[in-house]
Amino acid sequence: MKRSRTAALYAALTIGLAAVAGPFLWTLLGSFKTDAEIRRDPPTFLPVRWITGNYSALFERMDVARVTANSVIVAVIVVAANLLFCSLVAYALTKLDFAGRRFVFGLVLLQMMVPGIVLLIPQFVTVASLNLADTYAGIVLPGLVTPLGVFMMRQFMGEIPDELVHAARVDGSGEFRIFFQIVMPLCKPVLATLGLITFMGSWNGFIWPAVVAQHQEMYTLPVALASLSSRETVHYGLLLAGVIVVITPVLLLFVSLQRYFVQGVATAGLK
């Protein structure tokens, strides 16, 4: 009985692994195929003839260095702003006693239920009225603070003993000193988790940068990649190579922060 349960568990894990890793492996291997081989019926898993022309064509047709720099600038600003502003809001909601605290947190929860696409037009009108369209500021402005980030930080900070904060106040420490020197060092796991989630959302974001960026000089990686295809022609090998270029930094970041990510998700979810 025990062996059968173990076998069933491993079978389920294998199926789950195939479902998760299968599309990535197909994309990776497809980036080394010709368009004719990708469209072949029945399809082939391994390339019949390995080619690197898709990657060389990608770097020829797209200013990879420029769009990568744009994506890095946007992602770094959005991540840094989220870690700071979401933490400040969460600190106020958990460690400061003020009227309307529950109401403010209710607004945060309400905002989490609103689809982001619903806010696309109001956000663009705001950015355009501020003359921030086609600028870094316009791209990053809606993502400087997120309801999910506030919720995660609030859940984690809520478990930090209030006595620790009160003792620091008795010793004469101000709120900012308590925040930066006592509370923030205790929040490393959830900060790593929030940073990774925010980075992934910003790095892979397409709709908002495509709306705000009106010239190719401001394109991010996903927007530049989408511009390579047209209604008449779709180069599948080129697009698959571009997808690998886009997702590689995210994978490397996730691997390096995996331990903190799992710990942060577990603690933020349970508390």
CSV table of C-alpha atoms in Angstrom, one decimal:
chain,number,residue,atom,x,y,z
A,1,MET,CA,0.0,0.0,0.0
A,2,LYS,CA,2.8,2.4,0.9
A,3,ARG,CA,4.7,1.7,-2.3
A,4,SER,CA,1.6,2.2,-4.4
A,5,ARG,CA,1.0,5.6,-2.7
A,6,THR,CA,4.6,6.6,-3.3
A,7,ALA,CA,4.3,5.5,-7.0
A,8,ALA,CA,1.1,7.5,-7.4
A,9,LEU,CA,2.7,10.6,-5.8
A,10,TYR,CA,5.7,10.4,-8.1
A,11,ALA,CA,3.4,9.9,-11.1
A,12,ALA,CA,1.5,13.0,-10.1
A,13,LEU,CA,4.7,15.0,-9.6
A,14,THR,CA,6.0,13.8,-13.0
A,15,ILE,CA,2.8,14.9,-14.7
A,16,GLY,CA,3.0,18.3,-13.0
A,17,LEU,CA,6.6,18.7,-13.9
A,18,ALA,CA,5.8,17.9,-17.6
A,19,ALA,CA,3.0,20.4,-17.6
A,20,VAL,CA,5.2,23.2,-16.2
A,21,ALA,CA,8.5,22.4,-17.9
A,22,GLY,CA,7.1,21.1,-21.2
A,23,PRO,CA,6.1,24.5,-22.7
A,24,PHE,CA,9.5,26.0,-21.7
A,25,LEU,CA,11.4,23.1,-23.3
A,26,TRP,CA,9.3,23.3,-26.4
A,27,THR,CA,10.1,27.0,-26.7
A,28,LEU,CA,13.8,26.5,-26.1
A,29,LEU,CA,14.1,23.7,-28.6
A,30,GLY,CA,11.9,25.5,-31.1
A,31,SER,CA,14.2,28.5,-31.0
A,32,PHE,CA,16.8,26.3,-32.7
A,33,LYS,CA,14.5,25.1,-35.5
A,34,THR,CA,13.6,26.6,-38.8
A,35,ASP,CA,10.1,27.9,-39.4
A,36,ALA,CA,9.3,25.0,-41.7
A,37,GLU,CA,10.2,22.5,-39.1
A,38,ILE,CA,8.2,24.3,-36.4
A,39,ARG,CA,5.1,24.1,-38.7
A,40,ARG,CA,5.7,20.5,-39.6
A,41,ASP,CA,2.9,18.0,-39.1
A,42,PRO,CA,3.4,15.9,-37.1
A,43,PRO,CA,5.7,18.1,-35.1
A,44,THR,CA,9.2,17.1,-33.9
A,45,PHE,CA,10.4,17.6,-30.3
A,46,LEU,CA,14.1,17.7,-31.0
A,47,PRO,CA,15.4,19.8,-33.9
A,48,VAL,CA,16.3,17.8,-37.0
A,49,ARG,CA,19.0,20.3,-37.7
A,50,TRP,CA,20.2,22.7,-35.0
A,51,ILE,CA,20.5,26.3,-36.1
A,52,THR,CA,21.4,29.5,-34.3
A,53,GLY,CA,20.1,31.8,-37.1
A,54,ASN,CA,17.0,32.8,-35.1
A,55,TYR,CA,19.2,34.4,-32.4
A,56,SER,CA,21.4,36.2,-34.9
A,57,ALA,CA,18.4,37.4,-36.8
A,58,LEU,CA,16.9,38.6,-33.5
A,59,PHE,CA,19.9,40.7,-32.7
A,60,GLU,CA,20.0,42.1,-36.2
A,61,ARG,CA,16.3,43.1,-36.4
A,62,MET,CA,15.9,44.3,-32.8
A,63,ASP,CA,18.1,46.7,-30.8
A,64,VAL,CA,18.4,44.2,-28.0
A,65,ALA,CA,20.8,46.3,-25.9
A,66,ARG,CA,18.5,49.3,-26.0
A,67,VAL,CA,15.2,47.5,-25.2
A,68,THR,CA,16.9,45.5,-22.5
A,69,ALA,CA,18.2,48.6,-20.9
A,70,ASN,CA,14.7,50.1,-21.0
A,71,SER,CA,13.2,47.0,-19.4
A,72,VAL,CA,15.9,47.0,-16.7
A,73,ILE,CA,15.4,50.7,-15.9
A,74,VAL,CA,11.6,50.3,-15.6
A,75,ALA,CA,11.9,47.1,-13.6
A,76,VAL,CA,14.4,48.4,-11.1
A,77,ILE,CA,12.4,51.6,-10.5
A,78,VAL,CA,9.2,49.7,-10.1
A,79,VAL,CA,10.7,47.1,-7.7
A,80,ALA,CA,12.5,49.7,-5.6
A,81,ALA,CA,9.4,51.9,-5.3
A,82,ASN,CA,7.1,48.9,-4.5
A,83,LEU,CA,9.4,47.7,-1.7
A,84,LEU,CA,9.6,51.1,-0.2
A,85,PHE,CA,6.1,52.4,-0.6
A,86,CYS,CA,4.3,49.2,0.1
A,87,SER,CA,6.3,48.7,3.2
A,88,LEU,CA,5.6,52.2,4.4
A,89,VAL,CA,1.8,51.7,3.9
A,90,ALA,CA,2.0,48.3,5.6
A,91,TYR,CA,3.9,49.8,8.6
A,92,ALA,CA,1.3,52.5,9.0
A,93,LEU,CA,-1.6,49.9,8.8
A,94,THR,CA,0.0,47.6,11.4
A,95,LYS,CA,2.1,49.7,13.8
A,96,LEU,CA,0.4,53.1,13.8
A,97,ASP,CA,-3.0,53.8,15.5
A,98,PHE,CA,-5.0,56.2,13.5
A,99,ALA,CA,-8.7,56.7,12.7
A,100,GLY,CA,-9.9,54.9,9.5
A,101,ARG,CA,-7.1,52.3,9.5
A,102,ARG,CA,-9.6,49.4,8.8
A,103,PHE,CA,-11.3,51.5,6.1
A,104,VAL,CA,-7.9,52.1,4.4
A,105,PHE,CA,-7.1,48.4,4.5
A,106,GLY,CA,-10.6,47.7,3.1
A,107,LEU,CA,-9.8,50.0,0.1
A,108,VAL,CA,-6.6,48.0,-0.5
A,109,LEU,CA,-8.6,44.8,-0.5
A,110,LEU,CA,-11.2,46.3,-2.8
A,111,GLN,CA,-8.5,47.5,-5.2
A,112,MET,CA,-7.1,43.9,-5.4
A,113,MET,CA,-10.5,42.8,-6.9
A,114,VAL,CA,-10.5,45.3,-9.7
A,115,PRO,CA,-8.9,44.0,-13.0
A,116,GLY,CA,-6.0,46.1,-14.1
A,117,ILE,CA,-7.3,46.4,-17.6
A,118,VAL,CA,-10.3,48.4,-16.3
A,119,LEU,CA,-8.0,51.1,-15.1
A,120,LEU,CA,-6.0,51.3,-18.4
A,121,ILE,CA,-7.9,54.3,-19.9
A,122,PRO,CA,-8.1,56.4,-16.7
A,123,GLN,CA,-4.4,55.8,-16.1
A,124,PHE,CA,-3.5,56.7,-19.7
A,125,VAL,CA,-5.6,59.9,-19.5
A,126,THR,CA,-3.8,60.8,-16.3
A,127,VAL,CA,-0.3,60.1,-17.7
A,128,ALA,CA,-1.1,62.0,-20.9
A,129,SER,CA,-2.5,65.1,-19.0
A,130,LEU,CA,0.8,65.2,-17.1
A,131,ASN,CA,2.8,65.1,-20.4
A,132,LEU,CA,4.5,61.8,-19.3
A,133,ALA,CA,3.5,59.7,-22.3
A,134,ASP,CA,6.5,58.1,-24.0
A,135,THR,CA,8.7,58.6,-21.0
A,136,TYR,CA,10.1,56.3,-18.3
A,137,ALA,CA,8.0,58.2,-15.7
A,138,GLY,CA,4.9,57.4,-17.6
A,139,ILE,CA,5.7,53.7,-17.9
A,140,VAL,CA,6.5,53.3,-14.2
A,141,LEU,CA,3.9,55.6,-12.6
A,142,PRO,CA,1.0,53.1,-12.3
A,143,GLY,CA,3.2,50.4,-10.8
A,144,LEU,CA,5.0,52.4,-8.1
A,145,VAL,CA,2.7,50.9,-5.4
A,146,THR,CA,0.4,47.8,-5.7
A,147,PRO,CA,-2.4,46.5,-3.6
A,148,LEU,CA,-0.9,43.0,-3.6
A,149,GLY,CA,2.4,44.4,-2.3
A,150,VAL,CA,0.6,46.3,0.5
A,151,PHE,CA,-1.4,43.2,1.4
A,152,MET,CA,1.7,41.0,1.6
A,153,MET,CA,3.7,43.4,3.6
A,154,ARG,CA,0.8,44.1,5.9
A,155,GLN,CA,0.3,40.4,6.6
A,156,PHE,CA,3.9,39.9,7.4
A,157,MET,CA,4.4,43.0,9.5
A,158,GLY,CA,1.3,42.1,11.5
A,159,GLU,CA,3.2,39.2,13.1
A,160,ILE,CA,6.1,41.4,14.2
A,161,PRO,CA,5.6,41.9,18.0
A,162,ASP,CA,4.2,45.3,18.8
A,163,GLU,CA,6.2,45.2,22.0
A,164,LEU,CA,9.4,45.5,20.0
A,165,VAL,CA,8.2,48.7,18.4
A,166,HIS,CA,6.9,50.1,21.7
A,167,ALA,CA,10.3,49.4,23.3
A,168,ALA,CA,12.1,51.3,20.6
A,169,ARG,CA,9.7,54.2,21.0
A,170,VAL,CA,10.4,54.3,24.7
A,171,ASP,CA,14.1,54.4,24.0
A,172,GLY,CA,13.5,57.5,21.9
A,173,SER,CA,13.6,56.1,18.4
A,174,GLY,CA,11.5,57.8,15.8
A,175,GLU,CA,9.2,56.1,13.5
A,176,PHE,CA,11.5,56.1,10.5
A,177,ARG,CA,14.4,54.7,12.5
A,178,ILE,CA,12.2,52.0,13.8
A,179,PHE,CA,11.0,51.3,10.3
A,180,PHE,CA,14.3,51.1,8.6
A,181,GLN,CA,16.5,49.7,11.4
A,182,ILE,CA,14.1,47.3,13.2
A,183,VAL,CA,11.2,46.3,11.1
A,184,MET,CA,12.7,46.2,7.6
A,185,PRO,CA,15.5,43.8,8.5
A,186,LEU,CA,12.9,41.4,9.8
A,187,CYS,CA,11.0,41.5,6.5
A,188,LYS,CA,13.8,40.1,4.3
A,189,PRO,CA,11.8,37.0,3.2
A,190,VAL,CA,8.7,38.8,2.2
A,191,LEU,CA,10.7,41.6,0.6
A,192,ALA,CA,12.5,39.1,-1.6
A,193,THR,CA,9.2,37.5,-2.5
A,194,LEU,CA,7.5,40.9,-3.3
A,195,GLY,CA,10.6,42.0,-5.2
A,196,LEU,CA,10.6,38.9,-7.4
A,197,ILE,CA,6.8,39.1,-8.1
A,198,THR,CA,7.1,42.8,-8.9
A,199,PHE,CA,10.1,42.3,-11.1
A,200,MET,CA,8.3,39.5,-13.1
A,201,GLY,CA,5.2,41.6,-13.6
A,202,SER,CA,7.2,44.6,-14.7
A,203,TRP,CA,9.7,42.7,-16.9
A,204,ASN,CA,6.9,40.7,-18.7
A,205,GLY,CA,4.4,43.6,-18.8
A,206,PHE,CA,3.2,44.3,-22.3
A,207,ILE,CA,-0.1,46.2,-22.5
A,208,TRP,CA,0.8,49.3,-20.5
A,209,PRO,CA,4.3,49.9,-22.0
A,210,ALA,CA,2.8,49.3,-25.5
A,211,VAL,CA,0.2,52.0,-24.9
A,212,VAL,CA,2.5,54.6,-23.3
A,213,ALA,CA,5.7,54.0,-25.4
A,214,GLN,CA,5.0,55.7,-28.7
A,215,HIS,CA,8.5,55.4,-30.2
A,216,GLN,CA,10.8,52.5,-30.6
A,217,GLU,CA,13.5,54.2,-28.4
A,218,MET,CA,11.1,53.6,-25.4
A,219,TYR,CA,10.1,50.0,-26.2
A,220,THR,CA,10.6,47.4,-23.5
A,221,LEU,CA,11.6,43.8,-24.4
A,222,PRO,CA,8.0,42.4,-24.7
A,223,VAL,CA,6.8,45.4,-26.8
A,224,ALA,CA,9.9,45.2,-29.1
A,225,LEU,CA,9.4,41.4,-29.5
A,226,ALA,CA,5.7,41.9,-30.5
A,227,SER,CA,6.7,44.5,-33.1
A,228,LEU,CA,8.7,41.8,-35.0
A,229,SER,CA,5.5,40.1,-36.2
A,230,SER,CA,2.9,41.4,-38.5
A,231,ARG,CA,-0.5,40.2,-39.8
A,232,GLU,CA,1.1,39.0,-43.0
A,233,THR,CA,4.2,37.3,-41.7
A,234,VAL,CA,5.0,35.5,-38.4
A,235,HIS,CA,8.5,34.1,-38.0
A,236,TYR,CA,8.0,31.5,-35.3
A,237,GLY,CA,11.6,30.7,-34.8
A,238,LEU,CA,12.5,34.4,-34.3
A,239,LEU,CA,9.7,34.9,-31.8
A,240,LEU,CA,10.7,31.8,-29.8
A,241,ALA,CA,14.3,33.0,-29.7
A,242,GLY,CA,13.0,36.3,-28.4
A,243,VAL,CA,10.9,34.6,-25.7
A,244,ILE,CA,14.0,32.8,-24.4
A,245,VAL,CA,15.9,36.1,-24.3
A,246,VAL,CA,13.0,37.7,-22.4
A,247,ILE,CA,12.4,35.0,-19.8
A,248,THR,CA,16.1,34.1,-19.1
A,249,PRO,CA,16.7,36.9,-16.6
A,250,VAL,CA,13.5,36.1,-14.7
A,251,LEU,CA,14.5,32.4,-14.4
A,252,LEU,CA,18.0,33.3,-13.2
A,253,LEU,CA,16.6,35.7,-10.6
A,254,PHE,CA,14.0,33.2,-9.4
A,255,VAL,CA,16.7,30.5,-9.0
A,256,SER,CA,18.9,32.9,-6.9
A,257,LEU,CA,16.0,33.9,-4.7
A,258,GLN,CA,14.1,30.7,-4.6
A,259,ARG,CA,14.7,30.0,-0.9
A,260,TYR,CA,13.5,33.5,0.1
A,261,PHE,CA,10.6,33.3,-2.3
A,262,VAL,CA,9.2,30.0,-0.9
A,263,GLN,CA,9.7,31.3,2.7
A,264,GLY,CA,8.0,34.6,1.9
A,265,VAL,CA,5.0,33.1,0.2
A,266,ALA,CA,4.5,30.6,3.0
A,267,THR,CA,4.7,33.2,5.8
A,268,ALA,CA,2.7,35.8,4.0
A,269,GLY,CA,0.0,33.3,3.2
A,270,LEU,CA,-0.3,31.7,6.6
A,271,LYS,CA,-0.2,34.9,8.8
